[in-house]
PDB file of C-alpha atoms in Angstrom:
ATOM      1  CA  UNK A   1      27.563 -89.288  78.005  1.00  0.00           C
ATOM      2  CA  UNK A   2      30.750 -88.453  79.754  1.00  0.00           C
ATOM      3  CA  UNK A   3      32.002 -89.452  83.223  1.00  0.00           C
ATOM      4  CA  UNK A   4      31.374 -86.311  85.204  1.00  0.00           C
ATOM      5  CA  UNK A   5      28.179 -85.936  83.620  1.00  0.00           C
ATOM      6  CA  UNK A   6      27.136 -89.427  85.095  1.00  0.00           C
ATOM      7  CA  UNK A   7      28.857 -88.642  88.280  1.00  0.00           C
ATOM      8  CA  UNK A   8      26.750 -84.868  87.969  1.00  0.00           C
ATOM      9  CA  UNK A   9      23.509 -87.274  87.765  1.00  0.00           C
ATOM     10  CA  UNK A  10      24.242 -89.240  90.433  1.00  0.00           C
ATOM     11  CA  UNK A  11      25.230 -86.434  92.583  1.00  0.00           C
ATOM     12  CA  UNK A  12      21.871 -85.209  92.196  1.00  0.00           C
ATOM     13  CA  UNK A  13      19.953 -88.558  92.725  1.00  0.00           C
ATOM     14  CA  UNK A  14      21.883 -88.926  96.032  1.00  0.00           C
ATOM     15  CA  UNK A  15      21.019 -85.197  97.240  1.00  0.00           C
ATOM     16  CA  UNK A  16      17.439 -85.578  95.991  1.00  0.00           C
ATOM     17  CA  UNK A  17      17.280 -89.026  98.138  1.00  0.00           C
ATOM     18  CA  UNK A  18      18.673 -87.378 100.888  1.00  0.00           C
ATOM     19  CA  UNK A  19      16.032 -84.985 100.876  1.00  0.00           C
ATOM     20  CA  UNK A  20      13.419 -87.447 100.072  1.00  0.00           C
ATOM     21  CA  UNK A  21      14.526 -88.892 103.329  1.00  0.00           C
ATOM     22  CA  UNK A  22      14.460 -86.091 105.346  1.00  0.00           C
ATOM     23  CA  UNK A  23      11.042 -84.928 104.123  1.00  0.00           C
ATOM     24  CA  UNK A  24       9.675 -88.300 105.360  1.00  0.00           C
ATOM     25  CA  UNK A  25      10.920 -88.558 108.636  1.00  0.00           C
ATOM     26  CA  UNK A  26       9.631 -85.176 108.938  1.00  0.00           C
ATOM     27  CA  UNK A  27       6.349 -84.747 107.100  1.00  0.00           C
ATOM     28  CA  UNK A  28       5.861 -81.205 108.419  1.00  0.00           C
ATOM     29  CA  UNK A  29       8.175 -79.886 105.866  1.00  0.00           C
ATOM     30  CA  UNK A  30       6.201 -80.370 103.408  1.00  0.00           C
ATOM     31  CA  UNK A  31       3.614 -78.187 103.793  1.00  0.00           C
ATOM     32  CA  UNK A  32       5.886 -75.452 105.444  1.00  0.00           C
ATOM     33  CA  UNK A  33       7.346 -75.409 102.189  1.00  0.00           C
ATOM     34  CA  UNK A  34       4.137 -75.140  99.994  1.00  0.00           C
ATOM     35  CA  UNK A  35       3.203 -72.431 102.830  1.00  0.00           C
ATOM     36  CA  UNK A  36       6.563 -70.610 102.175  1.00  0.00           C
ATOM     37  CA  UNK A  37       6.445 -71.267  98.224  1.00  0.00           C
ATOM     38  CA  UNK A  38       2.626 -69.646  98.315  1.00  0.00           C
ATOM     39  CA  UNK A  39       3.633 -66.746 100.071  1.00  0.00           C
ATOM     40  CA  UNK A  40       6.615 -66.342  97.154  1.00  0.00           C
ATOM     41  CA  UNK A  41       5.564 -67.234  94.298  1.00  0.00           C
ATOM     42  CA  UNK A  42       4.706 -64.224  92.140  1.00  0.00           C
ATOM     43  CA  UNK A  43       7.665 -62.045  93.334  1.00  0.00           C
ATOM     44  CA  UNK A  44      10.914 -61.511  91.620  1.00  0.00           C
ATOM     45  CA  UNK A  45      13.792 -64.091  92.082  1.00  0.00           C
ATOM     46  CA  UNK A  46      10.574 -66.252  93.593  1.00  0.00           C
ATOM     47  CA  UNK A  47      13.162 -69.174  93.894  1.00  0.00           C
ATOM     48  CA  UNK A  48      16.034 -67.804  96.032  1.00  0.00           C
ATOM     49  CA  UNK A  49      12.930 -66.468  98.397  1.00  0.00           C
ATOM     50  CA  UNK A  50      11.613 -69.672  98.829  1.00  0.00           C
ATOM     51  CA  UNK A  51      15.476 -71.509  99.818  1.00  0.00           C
ATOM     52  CA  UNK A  52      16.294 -68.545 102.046  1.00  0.00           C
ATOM     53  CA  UNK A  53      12.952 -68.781 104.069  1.00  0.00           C
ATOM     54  CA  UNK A  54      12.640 -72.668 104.353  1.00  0.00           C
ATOM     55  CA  UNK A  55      16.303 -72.873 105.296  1.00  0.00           C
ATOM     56  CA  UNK A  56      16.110 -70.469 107.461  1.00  0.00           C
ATOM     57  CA  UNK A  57      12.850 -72.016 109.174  1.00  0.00           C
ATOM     58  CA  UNK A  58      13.104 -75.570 108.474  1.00  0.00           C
ATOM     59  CA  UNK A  59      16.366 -78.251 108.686  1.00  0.00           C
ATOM     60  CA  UNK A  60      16.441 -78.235 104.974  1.00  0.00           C
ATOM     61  CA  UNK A  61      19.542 -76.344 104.133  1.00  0.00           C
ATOM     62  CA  UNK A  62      19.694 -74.854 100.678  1.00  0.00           C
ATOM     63  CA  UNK A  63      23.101 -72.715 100.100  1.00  0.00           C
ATOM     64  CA  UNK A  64      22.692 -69.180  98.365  1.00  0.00           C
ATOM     65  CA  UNK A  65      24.347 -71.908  95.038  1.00  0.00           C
ATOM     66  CA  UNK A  66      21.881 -73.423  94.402  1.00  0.00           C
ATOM     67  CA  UNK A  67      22.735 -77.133  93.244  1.00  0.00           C
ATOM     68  CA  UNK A  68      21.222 -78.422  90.086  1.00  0.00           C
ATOM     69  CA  UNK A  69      19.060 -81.265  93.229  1.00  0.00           C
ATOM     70  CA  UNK A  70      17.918 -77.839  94.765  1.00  0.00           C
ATOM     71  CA  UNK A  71      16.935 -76.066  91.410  1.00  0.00           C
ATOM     72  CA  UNK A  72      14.841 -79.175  90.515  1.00  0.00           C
ATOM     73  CA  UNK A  73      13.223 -79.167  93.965  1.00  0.00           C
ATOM     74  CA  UNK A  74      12.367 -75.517  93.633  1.00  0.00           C
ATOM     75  CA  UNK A  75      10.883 -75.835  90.476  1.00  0.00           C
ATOM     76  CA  UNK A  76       8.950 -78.671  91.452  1.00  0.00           C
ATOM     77  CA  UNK A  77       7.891 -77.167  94.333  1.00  0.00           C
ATOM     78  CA  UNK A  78       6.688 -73.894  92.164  1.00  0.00           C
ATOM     79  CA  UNK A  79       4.785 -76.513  89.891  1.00  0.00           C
ATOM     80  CA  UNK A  80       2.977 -78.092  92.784  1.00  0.00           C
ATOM     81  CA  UNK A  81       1.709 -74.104  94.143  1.00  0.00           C
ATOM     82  CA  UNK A  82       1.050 -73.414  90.646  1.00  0.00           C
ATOM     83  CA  UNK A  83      -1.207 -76.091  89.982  1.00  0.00           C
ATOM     84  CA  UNK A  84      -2.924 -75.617  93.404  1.00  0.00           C
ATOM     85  CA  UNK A  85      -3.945 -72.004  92.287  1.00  0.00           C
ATOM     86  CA  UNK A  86      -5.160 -73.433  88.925  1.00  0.00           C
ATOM     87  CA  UNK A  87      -7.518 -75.477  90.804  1.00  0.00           C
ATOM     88  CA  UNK A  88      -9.200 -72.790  92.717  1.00  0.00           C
TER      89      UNK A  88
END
């Protein structure tokens, strides 16, 4: 494993902490973004819907780039809404 790809993981552990952090201090983003990823998540480009609505209604910030920390959140988040409409 080279350098930058270490530094690349740890990059991504640091933003995903950050956001760990943030999510706990403020619980209520959690389900505003299973509410958002619902409403989005069998449309087209389902992922880039999802970062533009939360950041634009929430303190999470997720650029139009979307870092390899917020393309693992996405797709976690699209997991979780996923396996809440399997359930029903």
């Amino acid at each position: 494993m080279s350098v930058s790809d270490i530094k690349n993981k740890e990059r991504v552990i640091n933003e995903l902490l950050r956001f760990i952090r943030k999510v706990l201090d403020e619980p209520e983003i959690c389900n505003k973004a299973k509410e958002i990823a619902r409403k989005h998540i069998d449309k087209k480009d389902a992922a880039q819907l999802i970062a533009e609505e939360l950041s634009g209604t929430t303190n999470v910030n997720i650029p139009i780039e979307h870092s390899d920390a917020d393309r693992l959140f996405l797709e976690v988040l699209e997991d979780v809404v996923k396996d809440e409409k399997a359930l029903y």
